[in-house]
Amino acid sequence: QVAIMDFKRRKAVFTGVNAPELHGEIVGESYVVVGNLLAREEVVKSMAGEFERSSGDLAWRMARALKAGSESGGDRRGEKSAALIVVSTEEVEVEIKVDKHANPVGELFQKLS
């Protein structure tokens, strides 16, 4: 499963026939949400909805979308890691990675603060 969006908001999404079930993808005007091994179909829908409703800078909008996905079921295997990377044309603005944590999305929020 691959998703790409460039600085001109051109998007490409591919989910292969061998992608693990349950998988989903949503392409919005200014975002792409993908997921596989989902606990429920609503995971990607809740992430897209939260991103659309959110305001503020991109990192916080993305973090809130991750939290919405987690709260609606997340990964069916349980959550072990989370990452948030935001880049501009000039630099990496935000790069947060949380691995092997009991509450990776919560820890990501702590690090973003």
Tab-separated table of N, CA and C in Angstrom:
chain	number	residue	atom	x	y	z
A	1	GLN	N	0.851	-1.161	0.000
A	1	GLN	CA	0.000	0.000	0.000
A	1	GLN	C	0.901	1.230	0.000
A	2	VAL	N	0.643	2.126	-0.950
A	2	VAL	CA	1.464	3.320	-1.099
A	2	VAL	C	0.557	4.518	-1.330
A	3	ALA	N	0.889	5.636	-0.692
A	3	ALA	CA	0.167	6.889	-0.913
A	3	ALA	C	1.184	8.013	-1.028
A	4	ILE	N	0.963	8.887	-1.998
A	4	ILE	CA	1.872	10.008	-2.234
A	4	ILE	C	1.044	11.259	-2.487
A	5	MET	N	1.467	12.382	-1.900
A	5	MET	CA	0.898	13.677	-2.239
A	5	MET	C	2.050	14.665	-2.297
A	6	ASP	N	2.141	15.416	-3.389
A	6	ASP	CA	3.236	16.372	-3.515
A	6	ASP	C	2.788	17.769	-3.093
A	7	PHE	N	3.690	18.737	-3.218
A	7	PHE	CA	3.409	20.098	-2.775
A	7	PHE	C	2.341	20.789	-3.615
A	8	LYS	N	2.049	20.253	-4.785
A	8	LYS	CA	0.981	20.800	-5.629
A	8	LYS	C	-0.334	20.054	-5.421
A	9	ARG	N	-0.375	19.211	-4.401
A	9	ARG	CA	-1.545	18.413	-4.024
A	9	ARG	C	-1.931	17.362	-5.067
A	10	ARG	N	-0.983	16.972	-5.892
A	10	ARG	CA	-1.221	15.840	-6.787
A	10	ARG	C	-1.068	14.586	-5.946
A	11	LYS	N	-1.971	13.624	-6.178
A	11	LYS	CA	-2.015	12.441	-5.319
A	11	LYS	C	-1.983	11.158	-6.144
A	12	ALA	N	-1.408	10.136	-5.547
A	12	ALA	CA	-1.438	8.796	-6.122
A	12	ALA	C	-1.576	7.810	-4.972
A	13	VAL	N	-2.463	6.840	-5.140
A	13	VAL	CA	-2.693	5.820	-4.116
A	13	VAL	C	-2.760	4.465	-4.802
A	14	PHE	N	-2.113	3.483	-4.196
A	14	PHE	CA	-2.176	2.124	-4.723
A	14	PHE	C	-2.283	1.150	-3.565
A	15	THR	N	-3.266	0.286	-3.646
A	15	THR	CA	-3.406	-0.816	-2.700
A	15	THR	C	-3.376	-2.098	-3.514
A	16	GLY	N	-2.353	-2.896	-3.327
A	16	GLY	CA	-2.191	-4.124	-4.093
A	16	GLY	C	-3.182	-5.202	-3.691
A	17	VAL	N	-3.345	-6.165	-4.559
A	17	VAL	CA	-4.300	-7.245	-4.310
A	17	VAL	C	-3.902	-8.098	-3.108
A	18	ASN	N	-2.639	-8.072	-2.734
A	18	ASN	CA	-2.178	-8.843	-1.581
A	18	ASN	C	-2.078	-8.017	-0.298
A	19	ALA	N	-2.614	-6.806	-0.324
A	19	ALA	CA	-2.598	-5.976	0.892
A	19	ALA	C	-3.416	-6.670	1.971
A	20	PRO	N	-2.907	-6.676	3.192
A	20	PRO	CA	-3.627	-7.350	4.277
A	20	PRO	C	-5.003	-6.738	4.523
A	21	GLU	N	-5.979	-7.594	4.730
A	21	GLU	CA	-7.328	-7.135	5.090
A	21	GLU	C	-7.307	-6.698	6.539
A	22	LEU	N	-8.061	-5.936	6.908
A	22	LEU	CA	-8.972	-4.990	6.331
A	22	LEU	C	-8.156	-3.771	5.928
A	23	HIS	N	-8.347	-3.268	4.722
A	23	HIS	CA	-7.589	-2.098	4.295
A	23	HIS	C	-8.540	-1.068	3.717
A	24	GLY	N	-8.060	0.171	3.676
A	24	GLY	CA	-8.881	1.245	3.142
A	24	GLY	C	-8.030	2.423	2.731
A	25	GLU	N	-8.642	3.280	1.936
A	25	GLU	CA	-7.973	4.495	1.488
A	25	GLU	C	-9.026	5.562	1.225
A	26	ILE	N	-8.687	6.791	1.563
A	26	ILE	CA	-9.547	7.934	1.274
A	26	ILE	C	-8.650	9.037	0.740
A	27	VAL	N	-9.039	9.597	-0.404
A	27	VAL	CA	-8.305	10.702	-1.009
A	27	VAL	C	-9.178	11.942	-0.904
A	28	GLY	N	-8.713	12.927	-0.139
A	28	GLY	CA	-9.429	14.184	0.016
A	28	GLY	C	-8.770	15.274	-0.799
A	29	GLU	N	-9.304	16.474	-0.687
A	29	GLU	CA	-8.755	17.596	-1.449
A	29	GLU	C	-7.318	17.911	-1.041
A	30	SER	N	-7.026	17.820	0.254
A	30	SER	CA	-5.691	18.192	0.723
A	30	SER	C	-5.038	17.102	1.577
A	31	TYR	N	-5.454	15.869	1.397
A	31	TYR	CA	-4.890	14.782	2.204
A	31	TYR	C	-5.135	13.436	1.544
A	32	VAL	N	-4.392	12.445	2.023
A	32	VAL	CA	-4.598	11.042	1.665
A	32	VAL	C	-4.487	10.241	2.960
A	33	VAL	N	-5.438	9.359	3.198
A	33	VAL	CA	-5.401	8.471	4.359
A	33	VAL	C	-5.420	7.039	3.842
A	34	VAL	N	-4.487	6.220	4.303
A	34	VAL	CA	-4.472	4.801	3.947
A	34	VAL	C	-4.223	3.985	5.208
A	35	GLY	N	-4.649	2.751	5.165
A	35	GLY	CA	-4.385	1.856	6.279
A	35	GLY	C	-4.639	0.421	5.886
A	36	ASN	N	-3.919	-0.489	6.530
A	36	ASN	CA	-4.178	-1.915	6.346
A	36	ASN	C	-4.055	-2.591	7.705
A	37	LEU	N	-4.535	-3.802	7.771
A	37	LEU	CA	-4.640	-4.527	9.039
A	37	LEU	C	-5.480	-3.741	10.046
A	38	LEU	N	-6.523	-3.102	9.533
A	38	LEU	CA	-7.380	-2.254	10.358
A	38	LEU	C	-8.338	-3.087	11.198
A	39	ALA	N	-8.623	-2.590	12.381
A	39	ALA	CA	-9.588	-3.258	13.255
A	39	ALA	C	-11.009	-3.101	12.722
A	40	ARG	N	-11.292	-1.961	12.097
A	40	ARG	CA	-12.642	-1.664	11.592
A	40	ARG	C	-12.538	-0.771	10.362
A	41	GLU	N	-13.542	-0.813	9.508
A	41	GLU	CA	-13.573	0.054	8.330
A	41	GLU	C	-13.579	1.527	8.708
A	42	GLU	N	-14.129	1.852	9.865
A	42	GLU	CA	-14.279	3.239	10.286
A	42	GLU	C	-12.949	3.923	10.589
A	43	VAL	N	-11.872	3.179	10.706
A	43	VAL	CA	-10.591	3.778	11.087
A	43	VAL	C	-10.180	4.867	10.097
A	44	VAL	N	-10.114	4.554	8.811
A	44	VAL	CA	-9.694	5.571	7.839
A	44	VAL	C	-10.745	6.669	7.705
A	45	LYS	N	-12.020	6.319	7.840
A	45	LYS	CA	-13.079	7.337	7.767
A	45	LYS	C	-12.961	8.332	8.910
A	46	SER	N	-12.690	7.842	10.107
A	46	SER	CA	-12.570	8.749	11.253
A	46	SER	C	-11.328	9.625	11.128
A	47	MET	N	-10.262	9.082	10.581
A	47	MET	CA	-9.053	9.880	10.377
A	47	MET	C	-9.302	11.000	9.372
A	48	ALA	N	-9.945	10.661	8.258
A	48	ALA	CA	-10.245	11.675	7.241
A	48	ALA	C	-11.172	12.742	7.800
A	49	GLY	N	-12.200	12.320	8.509
A	49	GLY	CA	-13.146	13.266	9.090
A	49	GLY	C	-12.485	14.213	10.069
A	50	GLU	N	-11.629	13.687	10.922
A	50	GLU	CA	-10.933	14.536	11.898
A	50	GLU	C	-10.001	15.517	11.204
A	51	PHE	N	-9.303	15.063	10.179
A	51	PHE	CA	-8.407	15.965	9.454
A	51	PHE	C	-9.204	17.102	8.817
A	52	GLU	N	-10.348	16.776	8.225
A	52	GLU	CA	-11.180	17.801	7.588
A	52	GLU	C	-11.733	18.796	8.607
A	53	ARG	N	-12.110	18.327	9.786
A	53	ARG	CA	-12.683	19.206	10.819
A	53	ARG	C	-11.633	20.043	11.538
A	54	SER	N	-10.406	19.582	11.553
A	54	SER	CA	-9.356	20.239	12.333
A	54	SER	C	-8.869	21.512	11.658
A	55	SER	N	-8.348	22.385	12.496
A	55	SER	CA	-7.690	23.588	11.993
A	55	SER	C	-6.331	23.683	12.673
A	56	GLY	N	-5.550	24.638	12.275
A	56	GLY	CA	-4.224	24.797	12.860
A	56	GLY	C	-3.152	24.290	11.924
A	57	ASP	N	-1.958	24.129	12.473
A	57	ASP	CA	-0.862	23.726	11.599
A	57	ASP	C	-0.963	22.245	11.231
A	58	LEU	N	-0.261	21.892	10.196
A	58	LEU	CA	-0.367	20.556	9.607
A	58	LEU	C	-0.010	19.451	10.598
A	59	ALA	N	1.034	19.641	11.378
A	59	ALA	CA	1.447	18.591	12.317
A	59	ALA	C	0.340	18.264	13.309
A	60	TRP	N	-0.315	19.290	13.862
A	60	TRP	CA	-1.391	19.047	14.823
A	60	TRP	C	-2.598	18.407	14.160
A	61	ARG	N	-2.923	18.817	12.935
A	61	ARG	CA	-4.048	18.205	12.222
A	61	ARG	C	-3.774	16.724	11.970
A	62	MET	N	-2.545	16.411	11.574
A	62	MET	CA	-2.182	15.017	11.330
A	62	MET	C	-2.200	14.214	12.622
A	63	ALA	N	-1.705	14.798	13.703
A	63	ALA	CA	-1.699	14.103	14.996
A	63	ALA	C	-3.122	13.816	15.460
A	64	ARG	N	-4.015	14.789	15.296
A	64	ARG	CA	-5.410	14.564	15.691
A	64	ARG	C	-6.051	13.476	14.828
A	65	ALA	N	-5.684	13.414	13.549
A	65	ALA	CA	-6.201	12.349	12.682
A	65	ALA	C	-5.687	10.984	13.143
A	66	LEU	N	-4.410	10.901	13.508
A	66	LEU	CA	-3.869	9.647	14.041
A	66	LEU	C	-4.610	9.221	15.299
A	67	LYS	N	-4.877	10.181	16.174
A	67	LYS	CA	-5.593	9.877	17.410
A	67	LYS	C	-6.996	9.369	17.113
A	68	ALA	N	-7.683	9.991	16.154
A	68	ALA	CA	-9.032	9.548	15.785
A	68	ALA	C	-8.999	8.120	15.256
A	69	GLY	N	-8.005	7.807	14.440
A	69	GLY	CA	-7.871	6.444	13.934
A	69	GLY	C	-7.616	5.446	15.045
A	70	SER	N	-6.776	5.822	15.974
A	70	SER	CA	-6.483	4.962	17.122
A	70	SER	C	-7.731	4.724	17.960
A	71	GLU	N	-8.473	5.793	18.219
A	71	GLU	CA	-9.670	5.686	19.054
A	71	GLU	C	-10.806	4.922	18.377
A	72	SER	N	-10.775	4.821	17.046
A	72	SER	CA	-11.831	4.073	16.358
A	72	SER	C	-11.424	2.631	16.066
A	73	GLY	N	-10.306	2.196	16.631
A	73	GLY	CA	-9.923	0.794	16.502
A	73	GLY	C	-8.486	0.577	16.093
A	74	GLY	N	-7.963	1.456	15.255
A	74	GLY	CA	-6.559	1.374	14.851
A	74	GLY	C	-6.183	0.068	14.181
A	75	ASP	N	-4.988	-0.372	14.467
A	75	ASP	CA	-4.417	-1.603	13.919
A	75	ASP	C	-4.986	-2.793	14.685
A	76	ARG	N	-5.455	-3.792	13.973
A	76	ARG	CA	-6.085	-4.934	14.650
A	76	ARG	C	-5.103	-5.738	15.496
A	77	ARG	N	-3.810	-5.556	15.277
A	77	ARG	CA	-2.795	-6.264	16.075
A	77	ARG	C	-2.449	-5.513	17.354
A	78	GLY	N	-3.047	-4.338	17.527
A	78	GLY	CA	-2.663	-3.469	18.638
A	78	GLY	C	-1.633	-2.472	18.154
A	79	GLU	N	-1.490	-1.410	18.883
A	79	GLU	CA	-0.565	-0.363	18.463
A	79	GLU	C	0.768	-0.526	19.170
A	80	LYS	N	1.826	-0.377	18.401
A	80	LYS	CA	3.173	-0.516	18.936
A	80	LYS	C	4.026	0.703	18.643
A	81	SER	N	3.686	1.420	17.576
A	81	SER	CA	4.499	2.566	17.186
A	81	SER	C	3.636	3.607	16.492
A	82	ALA	N	4.170	4.820	16.430
A	82	ALA	CA	3.522	5.925	15.721
A	82	ALA	C	4.620	6.852	15.227
A	83	ALA	N	4.363	7.493	14.103
A	83	ALA	CA	5.342	8.438	13.560
A	83	ALA	C	4.611	9.592	12.902
A	84	LEU	N	5.234	10.750	12.951
A	84	LEU	CA	4.689	11.951	12.330
A	84	LEU	C	5.859	12.727	11.746
A	85	ILE	N	5.839	12.909	10.432
A	85	ILE	CA	6.912	13.630	9.751
A	85	ILE	C	6.271	14.671	8.846
A	86	VAL	N	6.684	15.921	9.004
A	86	VAL	CA	6.193	17.022	8.172
A	86	VAL	C	7.414	17.696	7.568
A	87	VAL	N	7.436	17.805	6.237
A	87	VAL	CA	8.550	18.460	5.552
A	87	VAL	C	8.032	19.598	4.689
A	88	SER	N	8.852	20.621	4.554
A	88	SER	CA	8.563	21.719	3.637
A	88	SER	C	9.535	21.594	2.471
A	89	THR	N	9.503	22.544	1.580
A	89	THR	CA	10.460	22.509	0.469
A	89	THR	C	11.874	22.797	0.954
A	90	GLU	N	11.990	23.332	2.165
A	90	GLU	CA	13.288	23.739	2.686
A	90	GLU	C	13.881	22.782	3.723
A	91	GLU	N	13.006	22.180	4.561
A	91	GLU	CA	13.543	21.423	5.687
A	91	GLU	C	12.512	20.447	6.250
A	92	VAL	N	12.986	19.588	7.130
A	92	VAL	CA	12.096	18.740	7.916
A	92	VAL	C	11.612	19.593	9.081
A	93	GLU	N	10.310	19.844	9.135
A	93	GLU	CA	9.756	20.711	10.175
A	93	GLU	C	9.436	19.938	11.450
A	94	VAL	N	8.907	18.735	11.296
A	94	VAL	CA	8.566	17.891	12.442
A	94	VAL	C	8.960	16.460	12.100
A	95	GLU	N	9.639	15.807	13.015
A	95	GLU	CA	9.960	14.383	12.848
A	95	GLU	C	9.907	13.732	14.225
A	96	ILE	N	8.805	13.037	14.477
A	96	ILE	CA	8.603	12.372	15.763
A	96	ILE	C	8.331	10.898	15.495
A	97	LYS	N	9.070	10.043	16.163
A	97	LYS	CA	8.871	8.603	16.043
A	97	LYS	C	8.787	8.004	17.436
A	98	VAL	N	7.802	7.159	17.636
A	98	VAL	CA	7.624	6.472	18.914
A	98	VAL	C	7.537	4.981	18.606
A	99	ASP	N	8.483	4.217	19.104
A	99	ASP	CA	8.513	2.775	18.857
A	99	ASP	C	8.385	2.004	20.163
A	100	LYS	N	7.756	0.851	20.070
A	100	LYS	CA	7.638	-0.082	21.200
A	100	LYS	C	7.132	0.614	22.460
A	101	HIS	N	5.985	1.237	22.340
A	101	HIS	CA	5.399	1.976	23.462
A	101	HIS	C	3.980	1.473	23.702
A	102	ALA	N	3.551	1.453	24.954
A	102	ALA	CA	2.199	0.991	25.294
A	102	ALA	C	1.120	1.918	24.741
A	103	ASN	N	1.424	3.207	24.614
A	103	ASN	CA	0.475	4.190	24.082
A	103	ASN	C	1.222	5.105	23.109
A	104	PRO	N	1.544	4.598	21.915
A	104	PRO	CA	2.392	5.370	21.007
A	104	PRO	C	1.779	6.686	20.537
A	105	VAL	N	0.477	6.719	20.288
A	105	VAL	CA	-0.146	7.965	19.829
A	105	VAL	C	-0.156	8.992	20.956
A	106	GLY	N	-0.449	8.569	22.166
A	106	GLY	CA	-0.390	9.470	23.312
A	106	GLY	C	1.008	10.032	23.523
A	107	GLU	N	2.006	9.188	23.390
A	107	GLU	CA	3.394	9.631	23.526
A	107	GLU	C	3.770	10.586	22.401
A	108	LEU	N	3.267	10.336	21.197
A	108	LEU	CA	3.514	11.239	20.081
A	108	LEU	C	2.971	12.634	20.401
A	109	PHE	N	1.765	12.697	20.969
A	109	PHE	CA	1.187	13.985	21.373
A	109	PHE	C	2.072	14.678	22.401
A	110	GLN	N	2.581	13.930	23.375
A	110	GLN	CA	3.464	14.514	24.390
A	110	GLN	C	4.711	15.119	23.749
A	111	LYS	N	5.292	14.399	22.804
A	111	LYS	CA	6.504	14.889	22.141
A	111	LYS	C	6.206	16.081	21.241
A	112	LEU	N	5.022	16.119	20.654
A	112	LEU	CA	4.646	17.234	19.781
A	112	LEU	C	4.429	18.506	20.587
A	113	SER	N	3.972	18.349	21.827
A	113	SER	CA	3.732	19.521	22.681
A	113	SER	C	5.024	20.164	22.972
